[in-house]
PDB file of C-alpha atoms in Angstrom:
ATOM      1  CA  UNK A   1      96.941 -66.865  55.714  1.00 38.00           C
ATOM      2  CA  UNK A   2     100.551 -65.698  55.068  1.00 43.00           C
ATOM      3  CA  UNK A   3     101.295 -62.072  54.972  1.00 45.00           C
ATOM      4  CA  UNK A   4     103.120 -62.404  51.647  1.00 62.00           C
ATOM      5  CA  UNK A   5     100.081 -63.835  50.159  1.00 70.00           C
ATOM      6  CA  UNK A   6      98.110 -60.939  51.427  1.00 72.00           C
ATOM      7  CA  UNK A   7     100.473 -58.381  49.415  1.00 78.00           C
ATOM      8  CA  UNK A   8     100.391 -59.977  46.548  1.00 81.00           C
ATOM      9  CA  UNK A   9      96.144 -59.625  46.573  1.00 80.00           C
ATOM     10  CA  UNK A  10      96.658 -56.225  47.583  1.00 80.00           C
ATOM     11  CA  UNK A  11      98.367 -55.704  44.762  1.00 84.00           C
ATOM     12  CA  UNK A  12      95.840 -57.142  42.705  1.00 85.00           C
ATOM     13  CA  UNK A  13      93.498 -54.792  44.201  1.00 80.00           C
ATOM     14  CA  UNK A  14      96.008 -51.883  43.155  1.00 80.00           C
ATOM     15  CA  UNK A  15      96.067 -53.006  39.964  1.00 84.00           C
ATOM     16  CA  UNK A  16      92.517 -53.191  39.304  1.00 80.00           C
ATOM     17  CA  UNK A  17      91.366 -50.175  41.077  1.00 72.00           C
ATOM     18  CA  UNK A  18      94.104 -47.818  38.622  1.00 77.00           C
ATOM     19  CA  UNK A  19      92.737 -50.244  35.709  1.00 76.00           C
ATOM     20  CA  UNK A  20      96.319 -51.504  35.014  1.00 84.00           C
ATOM     21  CA  UNK A  21      96.730 -54.890  33.368  1.00 89.00           C
ATOM     22  CA  UNK A  22      99.312 -57.156  33.945  1.00 91.00           C
ATOM     23  CA  UNK A  23     101.209 -56.325  30.324  1.00 91.00           C
ATOM     24  CA  UNK A  24     100.724 -52.702  31.469  1.00 90.00           C
ATOM     25  CA  UNK A  25     102.920 -53.360  34.431  1.00 91.00           C
ATOM     26  CA  UNK A  26     105.433 -55.399  32.740  1.00 91.00           C
ATOM     27  CA  UNK A  27     105.888 -52.665  30.830  1.00 91.00           C
ATOM     28  CA  UNK A  28     106.971 -50.619  33.096  1.00 90.00           C
ATOM     29  CA  UNK A  29     109.133 -52.626  34.826  1.00 90.00           C
ATOM     30  CA  UNK A  30     110.509 -53.952  31.712  1.00 91.00           C
ATOM     31  CA  UNK A  31     109.296 -57.580  32.415  1.00 91.00           C
ATOM     32  CA  UNK A  32     107.500 -59.876  29.966  1.00 92.00           C
ATOM     33  CA  UNK A  33     103.889 -60.231  30.620  1.00 91.00           C
ATOM     34  CA  UNK A  34     104.694 -64.213  31.001  1.00 91.00           C
ATOM     35  CA  UNK A  35     107.011 -63.257  34.328  1.00 90.00           C
ATOM     36  CA  UNK A  36     104.644 -60.965  35.849  1.00 90.00           C
ATOM     37  CA  UNK A  37     101.436 -63.296  35.183  1.00 91.00           C
ATOM     38  CA  UNK A  38     103.513 -66.246  36.942  1.00 88.00           C
ATOM     39  CA  UNK A  39     104.960 -64.172  40.091  1.00 87.00           C
ATOM     40  CA  UNK A  40     100.999 -63.169  40.611  1.00 87.00           C
ATOM     41  CA  UNK A  41      99.826 -66.497  40.112  1.00 85.00           C
ATOM     42  CA  UNK A  42     102.280 -68.090  42.522  1.00 80.00           C
ATOM     43  CA  UNK A  43     102.115 -65.422  44.989  1.00 75.00           C
ATOM     44  CA  UNK A  44     105.881 -65.472  44.822  1.00 74.00           C
ATOM     45  CA  UNK A  45     107.823 -62.445  44.640  1.00 80.00           C
ATOM     46  CA  UNK A  46     111.340 -61.357  46.441  1.00 82.00           C
ATOM     47  CA  UNK A  47     110.970 -58.173  48.553  1.00 81.00           C
ATOM     48  CA  UNK A  48     112.898 -56.377  46.119  1.00 85.00           C
ATOM     49  CA  UNK A  49     110.369 -56.867  43.331  1.00 86.00           C
ATOM     50  CA  UNK A  50     107.405 -56.266  45.727  1.00 85.00           C
ATOM     51  CA  UNK A  51     109.035 -52.450  46.397  1.00 85.00           C
ATOM     52  CA  UNK A  52     109.541 -52.528  42.526  1.00 88.00           C
ATOM     53  CA  UNK A  53     105.627 -53.039  41.829  1.00 88.00           C
ATOM     54  CA  UNK A  54     104.934 -50.644  44.568  1.00 85.00           C
ATOM     55  CA  UNK A  55     107.119 -48.115  42.845  1.00 84.00           C
ATOM     56  CA  UNK A  56     105.533 -48.535  39.335  1.00 85.00           C
ATOM     57  CA  UNK A  57     101.828 -48.105  41.173  1.00 82.00           C
ATOM     58  CA  UNK A  58     103.408 -45.130  43.374  1.00 77.00           C
ATOM     59  CA  UNK A  59     101.834 -47.088  46.356  1.00 75.00           C
ATOM     60  CA  UNK A  60     104.315 -46.921  49.577  1.00 72.00           C
ATOM     61  CA  UNK A  61     104.548 -50.893  51.422  1.00 72.00           C
ATOM     62  CA  UNK A  62     102.761 -49.295  54.301  1.00 66.00           C
ATOM     63  CA  UNK A  63     100.070 -48.731  52.598  1.00 66.00           C
ATOM     64  CA  UNK A  64      99.893 -51.446  50.765  1.00 71.00           C
ATOM     65  CA  UNK A  65     100.395 -53.383  54.069  1.00 69.00           C
ATOM     66  CA  UNK A  66      97.417 -51.204  55.649  1.00 61.00           C
ATOM     67  CA  UNK A  67      95.312 -52.041  52.500  1.00 62.00           C
ATOM     68  CA  UNK A  68      95.680 -55.301  52.762  1.00 62.00           C
ATOM     69  CA  UNK A  69      94.567 -55.714  56.695  1.00 55.00           C
ATOM     70  CA  UNK A  70      91.588 -54.043  55.192  1.00 56.00           C
ATOM     71  CA  UNK A  71      91.016 -56.065  52.265  1.00 53.00           C
ATOM     72  CA  UNK A  72      87.752 -54.233  51.621  1.00 56.00           C
ATOM     73  CA  UNK A  73      87.275 -53.059  48.104  1.00 59.00           C
ATOM     74  CA  UNK A  74      87.514 -49.380  46.481  1.00 64.00           C
ATOM     75  CA  UNK A  75      84.124 -47.342  46.299  1.00 73.00           C
ATOM     76  CA  UNK A  76      82.899 -47.295  42.805  1.00 75.00           C
ATOM     77  CA  UNK A  77      80.534 -44.341  43.926  1.00 84.00           C
ATOM     78  CA  UNK A  78      80.137 -42.051  46.681  1.00 89.00           C
ATOM     79  CA  UNK A  79      77.379 -41.292  48.839  1.00 91.00           C
ATOM     80  CA  UNK A  80      74.810 -38.381  48.510  1.00 94.00           C
ATOM     81  CA  UNK A  81      76.505 -36.687  51.447  1.00 94.00           C
ATOM     82  CA  UNK A  82      79.816 -36.888  50.438  1.00 94.00           C
ATOM     83  CA  UNK A  83      79.005 -35.669  46.744  1.00 95.00           C
ATOM     84  CA  UNK A  84      76.933 -32.869  48.788  1.00 96.00           C
ATOM     85  CA  UNK A  85      80.416 -31.778  50.775  1.00 95.00           C
ATOM     86  CA  UNK A  86      82.387 -31.791  47.699  1.00 95.00           C
ATOM     87  CA  UNK A  87      80.064 -29.994  45.850  1.00 94.00           C
ATOM     88  CA  UNK A  88      79.508 -27.302  48.984  1.00 94.00           C
ATOM     89  CA  UNK A  89      83.421 -26.681  49.114  1.00 95.00           C
ATOM     90  CA  UNK A  90      85.351 -25.989  45.771  1.00 93.00           C
ATOM     91  CA  UNK A  91      88.865 -25.512  47.713  1.00 94.00           C
ATOM     92  CA  UNK A  92      87.482 -29.888  48.520  1.00 95.00           C
ATOM     93  CA  UNK A  93      86.781 -30.878  45.146  1.00 93.00           C
ATOM     94  CA  UNK A  94      90.109 -29.854  43.765  1.00 93.00           C
ATOM     95  CA  UNK A  95      91.754 -31.650  46.651  1.00 94.00           C
ATOM     96  CA  UNK A  96      90.209 -34.471  45.699  1.00 93.00           C
ATOM     97  CA  UNK A  97      90.361 -34.139  42.113  1.00 90.00           C
ATOM     98  CA  UNK A  98      94.532 -33.351  42.923  1.00 91.00           C
ATOM     99  CA  UNK A  99      94.489 -36.576  45.272  1.00 90.00           C
ATOM    100  CA  UNK A 100      93.260 -38.960  42.946  1.00 85.00           C
ATOM    101  CA  UNK A 101      95.689 -37.876  40.228  1.00 83.00           C
ATOM    102  CA  UNK A 102      98.390 -38.766  43.215  1.00 83.00           C
ATOM    103  CA  UNK A 103      99.700 -34.796  42.900  1.00 88.00           C
ATOM    104  CA  UNK A 104     102.678 -34.473  45.484  1.00 88.00           C
ATOM    105  CA  UNK A 105     102.229 -32.222  48.312  1.00 92.00           C
ATOM    106  CA  UNK A 106     105.164 -29.827  47.266  1.00 92.00           C
ATOM    107  CA  UNK A 107     103.341 -29.704  43.917  1.00 91.00           C
ATOM    108  CA  UNK A 108     100.316 -28.844  45.071  1.00 93.00           C
ATOM    109  CA  UNK A 109     101.761 -25.646  46.616  1.00 93.00           C
ATOM    110  CA  UNK A 110     104.006 -24.884  43.886  1.00 91.00           C
ATOM    111  CA  UNK A 111     100.863 -24.593  41.601  1.00 90.00           C
ATOM    112  CA  UNK A 112      97.563 -23.816  43.836  1.00 93.00           C
ATOM    113  CA  UNK A 113      97.352 -20.951  46.617  1.00 92.00           C
ATOM    114  CA  UNK A 114      97.223 -23.153  49.385  1.00 94.00           C
ATOM    115  CA  UNK A 115      99.798 -23.466  52.123  1.00 95.00           C
ATOM    116  CA  UNK A 116     100.847 -26.305  54.304  1.00 95.00           C
ATOM    117  CA  UNK A 117      98.367 -25.687  57.026  1.00 95.00           C
ATOM    118  CA  UNK A 118      95.453 -25.273  54.689  1.00 95.00           C
ATOM    119  CA  UNK A 119      96.331 -27.933  52.481  1.00 96.00           C
ATOM    120  CA  UNK A 120      96.576 -30.455  55.491  1.00 95.00           C
ATOM    121  CA  UNK A 121      93.387 -29.364  56.540  1.00 96.00           C
ATOM    122  CA  UNK A 122      91.933 -30.185  53.077  1.00 96.00           C
ATOM    123  CA  UNK A 123      93.244 -33.867  53.358  1.00 95.00           C
ATOM    124  CA  UNK A 124      91.778 -34.149  57.269  1.00 95.00           C
ATOM    125  CA  UNK A 125      88.581 -33.114  55.658  1.00 95.00           C
ATOM    126  CA  UNK A 126      88.342 -36.018  53.140  1.00 95.00           C
ATOM    127  CA  UNK A 127      89.675 -38.523  55.403  1.00 93.00           C
ATOM    128  CA  UNK A 128      86.914 -38.049  58.056  1.00 93.00           C
ATOM    129  CA  UNK A 129      84.278 -37.987  54.953  1.00 93.00           C
ATOM    130  CA  UNK A 130      85.909 -41.677  54.327  1.00 90.00           C
ATOM    131  CA  UNK A 131      86.863 -40.713  50.564  1.00 91.00           C
ATOM    132  CA  UNK A 132      90.864 -40.514  51.413  1.00 89.00           C
ATOM    133  CA  UNK A 133      92.852 -41.934  54.127  1.00 84.00           C
ATOM    134  CA  UNK A 134      95.859 -39.691  55.033  1.00 87.00           C
ATOM    135  CA  UNK A 135      99.189 -41.016  54.961  1.00 82.00           C
ATOM    136  CA  UNK A 136     102.110 -40.090  56.582  1.00 81.00           C
ATOM    137  CA  UNK A 137     103.800 -37.231  54.595  1.00 84.00           C
ATOM    138  CA  UNK A 138     100.578 -35.541  53.477  1.00 88.00           C
ATOM    139  CA  UNK A 139      99.901 -38.495  51.395  1.00 85.00           C
ATOM    140  CA  UNK A 140      96.227 -39.289  50.353  1.00 86.00           C
ATOM    141  CA  UNK A 141      95.337 -42.594  49.430  1.00 81.00           C
ATOM    142  CA  UNK A 142      92.013 -42.912  47.766  1.00 84.00           C
ATOM    143  CA  UNK A 143      89.637 -45.063  49.003  1.00 83.00           C
ATOM    144  CA  UNK A 144      87.764 -44.796  45.571  1.00 82.00           C
ATOM    145  CA  UNK A 145      88.074 -47.008  42.122  1.00 71.00           C
ATOM    146  CA  UNK A 146      90.098 -44.932  40.066  1.00 65.00           C
ATOM    147  CA  UNK A 147      87.396 -44.928  38.029  1.00 65.00           C
ATOM    148  CA  UNK A 148      84.738 -44.127  40.218  1.00 78.00           C
ATOM    149  CA  UNK A 149      81.476 -42.576  39.024  1.00 83.00           C
ATOM    150  CA  UNK A 150      79.142 -39.554  39.980  1.00 89.00           C
ATOM    151  CA  UNK A 151      75.517 -40.666  41.190  1.00 90.00           C
ATOM    152  CA  UNK A 152      73.251 -40.570  38.479  1.00 89.00           C
ATOM    153  CA  UNK A 153      71.245 -37.216  39.123  1.00 92.00           C
ATOM    154  CA  UNK A 154      73.314 -36.603  42.577  1.00 94.00           C
ATOM    155  CA  UNK A 155      74.998 -33.464  43.744  1.00 95.00           C
ATOM    156  CA  UNK A 156      78.049 -33.376  41.508  1.00 93.00           C
ATOM    157  CA  UNK A 157      75.963 -34.240  38.355  1.00 93.00           C
ATOM    158  CA  UNK A 158      73.622 -31.377  39.334  1.00 94.00           C
ATOM    159  CA  UNK A 159      76.048 -29.163  40.044  1.00 92.00           C
ATOM    160  CA  UNK A 160      77.948 -29.673  36.419  1.00 91.00           C
ATOM    161  CA  UNK A 161      74.705 -29.279  34.774  1.00 91.00           C
ATOM    162  CA  UNK A 162      73.845 -25.878  36.373  1.00 91.00           C
ATOM    163  CA  UNK A 163      77.329 -24.328  36.591  1.00 89.00           C
ATOM    164  CA  UNK A 164      80.130 -25.943  35.011  1.00 88.00           C
ATOM    165  CA  UNK A 165      78.496 -26.853  31.566  1.00 89.00           C
ATOM    166  CA  UNK A 166      78.502 -23.763  30.244  1.00 89.00           C
ATOM    167  CA  UNK A 167      82.186 -22.933  31.589  1.00 89.00           C
ATOM    168  CA  UNK A 168      83.002 -26.244  29.517  1.00 89.00           C
ATOM    169  CA  UNK A 169      81.455 -25.112  26.458  1.00 89.00           C
ATOM    170  CA  UNK A 170      82.336 -20.863  26.807  1.00 90.00           C
ATOM    171  CA  UNK A 171      85.889 -21.281  25.191  1.00 90.00           C
ATOM    172  CA  UNK A 172      86.138 -22.544  21.679  1.00 91.00           C
ATOM    173  CA  UNK A 173      87.788 -25.968  20.706  1.00 91.00           C
ATOM    174  CA  UNK A 174      90.536 -25.151  18.409  1.00 91.00           C
ATOM    175  CA  UNK A 175      93.586 -25.877  20.234  1.00 91.00           C
ATOM    176  CA  UNK A 176      95.853 -28.880  19.584  1.00 90.00           C
ATOM    177  CA  UNK A 177      94.419 -30.920  22.881  1.00 90.00           C
ATOM    178  CA  UNK A 178      90.966 -29.919  21.965  1.00 92.00           C
ATOM    179  CA  UNK A 179      88.116 -31.702  20.233  1.00 91.00           C
ATOM    180  CA  UNK A 180      84.346 -31.222  19.856  1.00 90.00           C
ATOM    181  CA  UNK A 181      82.288 -33.591  17.842  1.00 89.00           C
ATOM    182  CA  UNK A 182      78.636 -32.412  17.304  1.00 87.00           C
ATOM    183  CA  UNK A 183      77.173 -35.699  16.288  1.00 86.00           C
ATOM    184  CA  UNK A 184      73.024 -36.234  15.312  1.00 85.00           C
ATOM    185  CA  UNK A 185      71.095 -39.428  13.965  1.00 86.00           C
ATOM    186  CA  UNK A 186      68.686 -42.092  13.822  1.00 87.00           C
ATOM    187  CA  UNK A 187      69.723 -45.084  15.227  1.00 89.00           C
ATOM    188  CA  UNK A 188      67.563 -48.489  15.570  1.00 92.00           C
ATOM    189  CA  UNK A 189      67.413 -49.516  19.406  1.00 92.00           C
ATOM    190  CA  UNK A 190      70.132 -51.973  18.983  1.00 94.00           C
ATOM    191  CA  UNK A 191      71.997 -49.285  17.396  1.00 92.00           C
ATOM    192  CA  UNK A 192      71.661 -47.112  20.652  1.00 91.00           C
ATOM    193  CA  UNK A 193      72.570 -49.726  22.681  1.00 92.00           C
ATOM    194  CA  UNK A 194      75.829 -50.680  20.645  1.00 94.00           C
ATOM    195  CA  UNK A 195      76.858 -46.975  20.644  1.00 93.00           C
ATOM    196  CA  UNK A 196      76.171 -46.708  24.674  1.00 91.00           C
ATOM    197  CA  UNK A 197      78.824 -49.661  24.859  1.00 91.00           C
ATOM    198  CA  UNK A 198      81.358 -48.141  22.765  1.00 92.00           C
ATOM    199  CA  UNK A 199      81.038 -45.462  24.859  1.00 91.00           C
ATOM    200  CA  UNK A 200      81.702 -47.043  28.111  1.00 87.00           C
ATOM    201  CA  UNK A 201      84.618 -48.306  26.227  1.00 89.00           C
ATOM    202  CA  UNK A 202      86.033 -45.633  25.725  1.00 90.00           C
ATOM    203  CA  UNK A 203      85.209 -44.423  29.128  1.00 85.00           C
ATOM    204  CA  UNK A 204      87.425 -47.501  30.209  1.00 83.00           C
ATOM    205  CA  UNK A 205      90.429 -46.425  28.115  1.00 86.00           C
ATOM    206  CA  UNK A 206      90.470 -42.794  29.901  1.00 86.00           C
ATOM    207  CA  UNK A 207      90.728 -44.794  33.047  1.00 80.00           C
ATOM    208  CA  UNK A 208      93.515 -46.776  31.576  1.00 78.00           C
ATOM    209  CA  UNK A 209      95.704 -43.758  29.939  1.00 81.00           C
ATOM    210  CA  UNK A 210      94.977 -41.854  33.552  1.00 79.00           C
ATOM    211  CA  UNK A 211      96.623 -44.895  35.236  1.00 73.00           C
ATOM    212  CA  UNK A 212      99.231 -45.380  32.520  1.00 77.00           C
ATOM    213  CA  UNK A 213     100.118 -41.711  33.166  1.00 80.00           C
ATOM    214  CA  UNK A 214     100.022 -41.313  37.332  1.00 75.00           C
ATOM    215  CA  UNK A 215     103.334 -42.202  38.282  1.00 73.00           C
ATOM    216  CA  UNK A 216     104.320 -38.592  35.575  1.00 80.00           C
ATOM    217  CA  UNK A 217     105.313 -35.177  37.519  1.00 82.00           C
ATOM    218  CA  UNK A 218     102.843 -32.940  37.714  1.00 82.00           C
ATOM    219  CA  UNK A 219     104.454 -30.910  34.896  1.00 85.00           C
ATOM    220  CA  UNK A 220     104.316 -33.730  32.222  1.00 88.00           C
ATOM    221  CA  UNK A 221     100.967 -34.275  32.952  1.00 89.00           C
ATOM    222  CA  UNK A 222      98.091 -31.860  31.613  1.00 89.00           C
ATOM    223  CA  UNK A 223      94.215 -31.602  33.199  1.00 86.00           C
ATOM    224  CA  UNK A 224      91.748 -33.438  30.589  1.00 89.00           C
ATOM    225  CA  UNK A 225      87.792 -33.399  31.236  1.00 87.00           C
ATOM    226  CA  UNK A 226      86.091 -35.637  28.796  1.00 87.00           C
ATOM    227  CA  UNK A 227      82.203 -35.607  28.592  1.00 87.00           C
ATOM    228  CA  UNK A 228      80.559 -38.403  27.283  1.00 86.00           C
ATOM    229  CA  UNK A 229      76.632 -38.529  26.571  1.00 87.00           C
ATOM    230  CA  UNK A 230      73.916 -39.682  24.866  1.00 87.00           C
ATOM    231  CA  UNK A 231      70.444 -39.607  24.445  1.00 85.00           C
ATOM    232  CA  UNK A 232      67.011 -39.548  22.076  1.00 84.00           C
ATOM    233  CA  UNK A 233      67.064 -35.808  21.756  1.00 79.00           C
ATOM    234  CA  UNK A 234      65.567 -33.357  19.610  1.00 74.00           C
ATOM    235  CA  UNK A 235      66.876 -29.651  19.368  1.00 72.00           C
ATOM    236  CA  UNK A 236      64.087 -27.515  20.576  1.00 75.00           C
ATOM    237  CA  UNK A 237      64.430 -25.368  17.670  1.00 76.00           C
ATOM    238  CA  UNK A 238      62.891 -28.018  15.621  1.00 73.00           C
ATOM    239  CA  UNK A 239      60.203 -28.566  17.646  1.00 74.00           C
ATOM    240  CA  UNK A 240      57.912 -26.023  16.281  1.00 79.00           C
ATOM    241  CA  UNK A 241      58.105 -28.020  12.912  1.00 73.00           C
ATOM    242  CA  UNK A 242      57.048 -31.450  14.487  1.00 71.00           C
ATOM    243  CA  UNK A 243      53.305 -32.678  13.336  1.00 76.00           C
ATOM    244  CA  UNK A 244      51.134 -33.580  16.325  1.00 76.00           C
ATOM    245  CA  UNK A 245      50.672 -37.170  16.782  1.00 71.00           C
ATOM    246  CA  UNK A 246      47.185 -38.661  17.044  1.00 67.00           C
ATOM    247  CA  UNK A 247      46.259 -41.219  19.645  1.00 56.00           C
TER     248      UNK A 247
END
């Protein structure tokens, strides 16, 4: 297989990992969507165009070449031990968050209380855990998909419920960038399924926005956390009023 074909296939994987479409890439390059589709379908592009696409995806040519040699898909989930390592060391969890969101080392050192040795040590730990690949210049390439999910009832989810949930809801949601909707009602089983699909669509849209804004500087972005949840549930304060069910 020609190297050019392998590189184009790697670019496709990078697009999927970042939740980007050909239309998104076309907008970044100021080209038509048809032109982008033609380049990828024919697997024909100049080195200059390849470099432009890499810049748009914030991926180096060396990084792309290494990824094409591996050809392995990005991880959709972390292992139990990987999650536990992150939960056990908050600085390591922060380092992963910053790496996934493509923070540059100079921005990290300017906004967080790390020196170069400490920051390098965190990246080395993430590399040894198999969560990122440490690249030249202390660039961390995530081995996870951008929209990877924490394990159901895994170390991170349990940690969030026990330690972070109260912190998340501690302050009022009254800022311009805040939103809190408390909704409750009765739905059919089919209605519940439809609602879950809509929540999954919203999660994918969130991932797409993260990918779109990934190339902006740290100063142009605001950290945002989104909690999406649904379950059959009745407030505990209502329980004393329920009748006991026969049978």
